[in-house]
Amino acid sequence: MDVAVLGAGMHPWGKWGRSFVEYGTAAARAALADAGVDWREVGSVVGADTVRGGYPGYVAGATFAKALGWQGARVASVYAACASGAQAIATARAQILAGLADAVLVVGADAAPKGFFRPAGGDRPDDPDWLRFRVLGASNPAYFGLYARRRMAVHGDTPEDFALVKVKNAAMGALNPYARYRKRVTAEEVAASAVVADPLRLLDICATSDGGAALVLSSMEFAHRRGVTRPVRIRAVSTVTPRFPNTVLDLPDIATDSAVAVGAPDETFRASIARAAYEEAGAGPGDLSLAEVYDLSTALELQWYEDLGLCGEGEGAKLLREGATAPGGRIPVNASGGLASFGEAVPAQAIAQVCELTWQLRGTAGDRQITGARVGISANQGLFGHGSSVIAVR
Amino acid sequence: MPHTRTPVVDGWFAGEGDGFRLLGTRCSSCATVFFPREDVHCRNPHCDGGSLEEVPLSRSGRVWSYTDSRYRPPSPYVSDRELPWEPYALIAVELEAERIVVLGQAAPGVTVADLTVGMEVEVVPGVLHEDAETAWTTWHWRPTGVRA
């Protein structure tokens, strides 16, 4: 069930003020060059849509295909908010495994607005995302603040623990040429930054960024024909939805499901995202060399440690303080620098996670290299109930 | 002064003073409660679907978590850009009988310093914003026993 990762490419994250098409096309050209594959050989292109620019990213796949030069490839485009990139990878993989294409180009790119993300305009009371802004003014950081406070109350996490996540990720981001923020940060600097959504401060919360990421995926046979005998392989792609009742308040909802008729499931939605990936890969947390998780906030990174099974419930901060998730630790997390160093370029982000896994598993991650990396997992969650986790091996 | 009072969303709450309640719906077949209300079909996948009947939610519950908005939220949130931004608290409240967590703004004057996870709060009528003609009404959460 493996597909090969032949190439990975990115456009640096930042606030460049140019079109997402430019970022995506640059990332695509880099991935094709990395793969040694001519664009004209690509049988299918899958785009992860941005909601910026109208017509969800000009219906992304075709816009990138046009920019690269029409060559008649099959096209698909997907949107799943933050999980869009994983769905693009899942679509490409399904086409390869079904024999519909030998080599598929996956591209996601965004040009983000300044400040808070906001819903599309108009008067749209049927849209939960519109409603939470209209009725509550509940921005994304407000939800991150709720989760962080809940962890403090239930698990005893502290703002100092949260700051340590930023310190760790900023140190790695400083080594990553694709990261937007390349400066180390101290715990004192986090504590001195403005509170955005109590208890979280500006440096606890990821920015919104421009950026682009791309992958060239292929069948194992195609890779072998190209003389790539030991490619990085994608072994699992989890794109699960929650199970009723979803009892953790999720973006953009105003309330949870009620558990009065059916009891809460044994595991949360986020934990089920990882479990589905582990089951598909025939692997478990003990097999991992590294993880790339969606640190929309510092506190959320700690939550992912537990949801990925890297430690028990409530033990995320302890795992961090022990240094287990730093380079040289048992299970380094966000060796790329994470969203803390990138900021979020929504449709590119889950693809960028897999780019980092690819470079780490190849042993070509430069100063960020995790020694002997063999198995990596990525995890993220998209608005409205989109799971996203990829396991890659070499 | 505005001369009409209009709910920011129709059918989500009703009543005055101590009689004020959030309104959800309950499936007549499986008893699952929905807020925001579901009026078309029960979302419990194990239920064949009964009729959905309007039901008031519990008046009080316990704080699941809380935060605040130190920066002005983007539109469609409405605020007077002529005035400096005044942060307000947001509270997620667990209703025991319905086994549901409902988010809402805190009543004016309640700050995060007044709140702890697990404390009891009650739902009270509030005003989201006012314009020349209309006071747009909403629900607020307020620590039980605190009077405005």
mmCIF file of C-alpha atoms in Angstrom, chain B:
data_model
loop_
_atom_site.group_PDB
_atom_site.id
_atom_site.type_symbol
_atom_site.label_atom_id
_atom_site.label_comp_id
_atom_site.label_asym_id
_atom_site.label_seq_id
_atom_site.Cartn_x
_atom_site.Cartn_y
_atom_site.Cartn_z
ATOM 1 C CA MET B 1 -31.956 55.135 21.971
ATOM 2 C CA PRO B 2 -32.819 51.981 20.020
ATOM 3 C CA HIS B 3 -36.528 51.183 20.153
ATOM 4 C CA THR B 4 -36.651 47.559 19.089
ATOM 5 C CA ARG B 5 -35.012 44.511 20.636
ATOM 6 C CA THR B 6 -34.094 41.803 18.131
ATOM 7 C CA PRO B 7 -32.354 38.467 18.885
ATOM 8 C CA VAL B 8 -29.004 38.212 17.089
ATOM 9 C CA VAL B 9 -30.179 34.732 16.004
ATOM 10 C CA ASP B 10 -33.824 33.675 15.849
ATOM 11 C CA GLY B 11 -34.984 30.840 18.076
ATOM 12 C CA TRP B 12 -31.840 30.300 20.171
ATOM 13 C CA PHE B 13 -33.142 31.852 23.403
ATOM 14 C CA ALA B 14 -36.306 33.331 24.926
ATOM 15 C CA GLY B 15 -37.741 34.754 28.100
ATOM 16 C CA GLU B 16 -37.069 37.660 30.430
ATOM 17 C CA GLY B 17 -35.201 37.955 33.700
ATOM 18 C CA ASP B 18 -35.127 34.711 35.702
ATOM 19 C CA GLY B 19 -37.228 33.043 32.994
ATOM 20 C CA PHE B 20 -34.554 33.535 30.326
ATOM 21 C CA ARG B 21 -33.352 30.263 28.752
ATOM 22 C CA LEU B 22 -31.315 29.000 25.818
ATOM 23 C CA LEU B 23 -33.534 26.991 23.461
ATOM 24 C CA GLY B 24 -32.419 23.747 21.879
ATOM 25 C CA THR B 25 -34.258 20.853 20.348
ATOM 26 C CA ARG B 26 -34.632 17.271 21.581
ATOM 27 C CA CYS B 27 -35.123 14.159 19.488
ATOM 28 C CA SER B 28 -38.350 12.416 20.489
ATOM 29 C CA SER B 29 -36.794 9.043 19.663
ATOM 30 C CA CYS B 30 -33.318 9.064 21.298
ATOM 31 C CA ALA B 31 -33.566 12.162 23.570
ATOM 32 C CA THR B 32 -30.355 13.723 22.221
ATOM 33 C CA VAL B 33 -30.405 17.484 22.765
ATOM 34 C CA PHE B 34 -29.106 19.874 20.134
ATOM 35 C CA PHE B 35 -27.800 23.386 20.570
ATOM 36 C CA PRO B 36 -27.627 25.229 18.249
ATOM 37 C CA ARG B 37 -30.983 23.699 17.424
ATOM 38 C CA GLU B 38 -31.422 21.001 14.787
ATOM 39 C CA ASP B 39 -34.869 21.241 13.250
ATOM 40 C CA VAL B 40 -34.618 18.834 10.339
ATOM 41 C CA HIS B 41 -33.142 15.499 11.427
ATOM 42 C CA CYS B 42 -31.512 13.950 14.486
ATOM 43 C CA ARG B 43 -27.702 13.755 14.105
ATOM 44 C CA ASN B 44 -27.240 10.681 16.285
ATOM 45 C CA PRO B 45 -26.073 8.052 13.741
ATOM 46 C CA HIS B 46 -27.549 5.273 15.906
ATOM 47 C CA CYS B 47 -31.019 6.843 15.849
ATOM 48 C CA ASP B 48 -33.590 6.344 13.115
ATOM 49 C CA GLY B 49 -34.724 9.894 13.776
ATOM 50 C CA GLY B 50 -37.720 11.151 15.665
ATOM 51 C CA SER B 51 -39.423 14.504 15.629
ATOM 52 C CA LEU B 52 -37.359 17.386 17.003
ATOM 53 C CA GLU B 53 -39.088 19.375 19.697
ATOM 54 C CA GLU B 54 -38.031 22.709 21.142
ATOM 55 C CA VAL B 55 -36.683 22.442 24.674
ATOM 56 C CA PRO B 56 -35.247 25.015 27.095
ATOM 57 C CA LEU B 57 -31.724 24.177 28.283
ATOM 58 C CA SER B 58 -30.681 24.118 31.928
ATOM 59 C CA ARG B 59 -30.383 27.573 33.382
ATOM 60 C CA SER B 60 -27.035 26.922 35.064
ATOM 61 C CA GLY B 61 -23.942 24.829 34.549
ATOM 62 C CA ARG B 62 -20.257 24.663 35.397
ATOM 63 C CA VAL B 63 -17.356 26.424 33.698
ATOM 64 C CA TRP B 64 -15.551 23.985 31.362
ATOM 65 C CA SER B 65 -13.055 26.651 30.365
ATOM 66 C CA TYR B 66 -12.790 30.380 29.709
ATOM 67 C CA THR B 67 -10.709 32.946 27.868
ATOM 68 C CA ASP B 68 -11.022 36.508 26.627
ATOM 69 C CA SER B 69 -10.626 38.589 23.478
ATOM 70 C CA ARG B 70 -7.966 41.215 24.081
ATOM 71 C CA TYR B 71 -8.092 42.347 20.452
ATOM 72 C CA ARG B 72 -11.067 43.494 18.432
ATOM 73 C CA PRO B 73 -12.531 40.471 16.585
ATOM 74 C CA PRO B 74 -12.969 40.824 12.808
ATOM 75 C CA SER B 75 -16.351 41.257 11.114
ATOM 76 C CA PRO B 76 -19.040 39.957 11.101
ATOM 77 C CA TYR B 77 -18.538 40.825 14.810
ATOM 78 C CA VAL B 78 -19.921 44.331 15.236
ATOM 79 C CA SER B 79 -18.142 46.881 17.403
ATOM 80 C CA ASP B 80 -17.814 50.650 17.405
ATOM 81 C CA ARG B 81 -14.455 51.377 15.799
ATOM 82 C CA GLU B 82 -14.620 54.947 17.116
ATOM 83 C CA LEU B 83 -14.226 53.622 20.669
ATOM 84 C CA PRO B 84 -11.208 51.884 22.190
ATOM 85 C CA TRP B 85 -11.586 48.113 22.294
ATOM 86 C CA GLU B 86 -12.932 46.747 25.594
ATOM 87 C CA PRO B 87 -11.982 43.067 26.083
ATOM 88 C CA TYR B 88 -14.726 40.665 27.171
ATOM 89 C CA ALA B 89 -14.539 37.134 28.538
ATOM 90 C CA LEU B 90 -15.804 34.006 26.773
ATOM 91 C CA ILE B 91 -17.001 31.072 28.864
ATOM 92 C CA ALA B 92 -17.594 27.452 27.808
ATOM 93 C CA VAL B 93 -20.184 25.969 30.146
ATOM 94 C CA GLU B 94 -20.954 22.308 30.775
ATOM 95 C CA LEU B 95 -24.663 21.633 31.303
ATOM 96 C CA GLU B 96 -24.973 18.478 33.373
ATOM 97 C CA ALA B 97 -28.471 17.383 32.400
ATOM 98 C CA GLU B 98 -27.886 17.860 28.661
ATOM 99 C CA ARG B 99 -24.215 16.693 28.780
ATOM 100 C CA ILE B 100 -23.283 19.480 26.408
ATOM 101 C CA VAL B 101 -20.784 22.359 26.515
ATOM 102 C CA VAL B 102 -22.112 25.732 25.315
ATOM 103 C CA LEU B 103 -19.938 28.760 24.616
ATOM 104 C CA GLY B 104 -21.073 32.287 25.338
ATOM 105 C CA GLN B 105 -19.848 35.745 26.232
ATOM 106 C CA ALA B 106 -19.585 36.583 29.914
ATOM 107 C CA ALA B 107 -21.928 39.235 31.285
ATOM 108 C CA PRO B 108 -20.447 42.754 31.146
ATOM 109 C CA GLY B 109 -18.034 43.382 33.987
ATOM 110 C CA VAL B 110 -17.098 39.689 34.431
ATOM 111 C CA THR B 111 -13.394 39.204 33.639
ATOM 112 C CA VAL B 112 -11.176 36.119 33.517
ATOM 113 C CA ALA B 113 -9.933 37.061 37.005
ATOM 114 C CA ASP B 114 -13.464 36.372 38.308
ATOM 115 C CA LEU B 115 -13.610 32.854 36.832
ATOM 116 C CA THR B 116 -12.346 29.374 37.647
ATOM 117 C CA VAL B 117 -12.913 26.058 35.888
ATOM 118 C CA GLY B 118 -15.755 24.204 37.627
ATOM 119 C CA MET B 119 -17.511 27.245 39.119
ATOM 120 C CA GLU B 120 -21.266 27.575 38.648
ATOM 121 C CA VAL B 121 -22.588 30.090 36.158
ATOM 122 C CA GLU B 122 -26.096 30.876 34.929
ATOM 123 C CA VAL B 123 -27.487 32.127 31.656
ATOM 124 C CA VAL B 124 -28.795 35.698 31.594
ATOM 125 C CA PRO B 125 -30.192 37.939 28.858
ATOM 126 C CA GLY B 126 -27.715 40.374 27.339
ATOM 127 C CA VAL B 127 -27.208 42.883 24.560
ATOM 128 C CA LEU B 128 -24.552 42.122 21.928
ATOM 129 C CA HIS B 129 -24.554 45.612 20.404
ATOM 130 C CA GLU B 130 -26.897 48.470 19.623
ATOM 131 C CA ASP B 131 -27.442 50.627 16.592
ATOM 132 C CA ALA B 132 -29.793 53.550 16.026
ATOM 133 C CA GLU B 133 -32.914 51.408 15.671
ATOM 134 C CA THR B 134 -32.132 48.084 17.310
ATOM 135 C CA ALA B 135 -30.677 46.480 20.414
ATOM 136 C CA TRP B 136 -29.362 43.108 19.250
ATOM 137 C CA THR B 137 -29.972 40.677 22.094
ATOM 138 C CA THR B 138 -27.988 37.572 23.034
ATOM 139 C CA TRP B 139 -27.238 35.286 26.004
ATOM 140 C CA HIS B 140 -24.513 35.856 28.565
ATOM 141 C CA TRP B 141 -23.008 33.611 31.232
ATOM 142 C CA ARG B 142 -22.648 35.070 34.705
ATOM 143 C CA PRO B 143 -21.336 33.551 37.952
ATOM 144 C CA THR B 144 -24.353 32.374 39.939
ATOM 145 C CA GLY B 145 -25.459 34.797 42.612
ATOM 146 C CA VAL B 146 -23.753 37.806 41.041
ATOM 147 C CA ARG B 147 -26.251 40.499 40.127
ATOM 148 C CA ALA B 148 -25.637 42.982 37.369
#
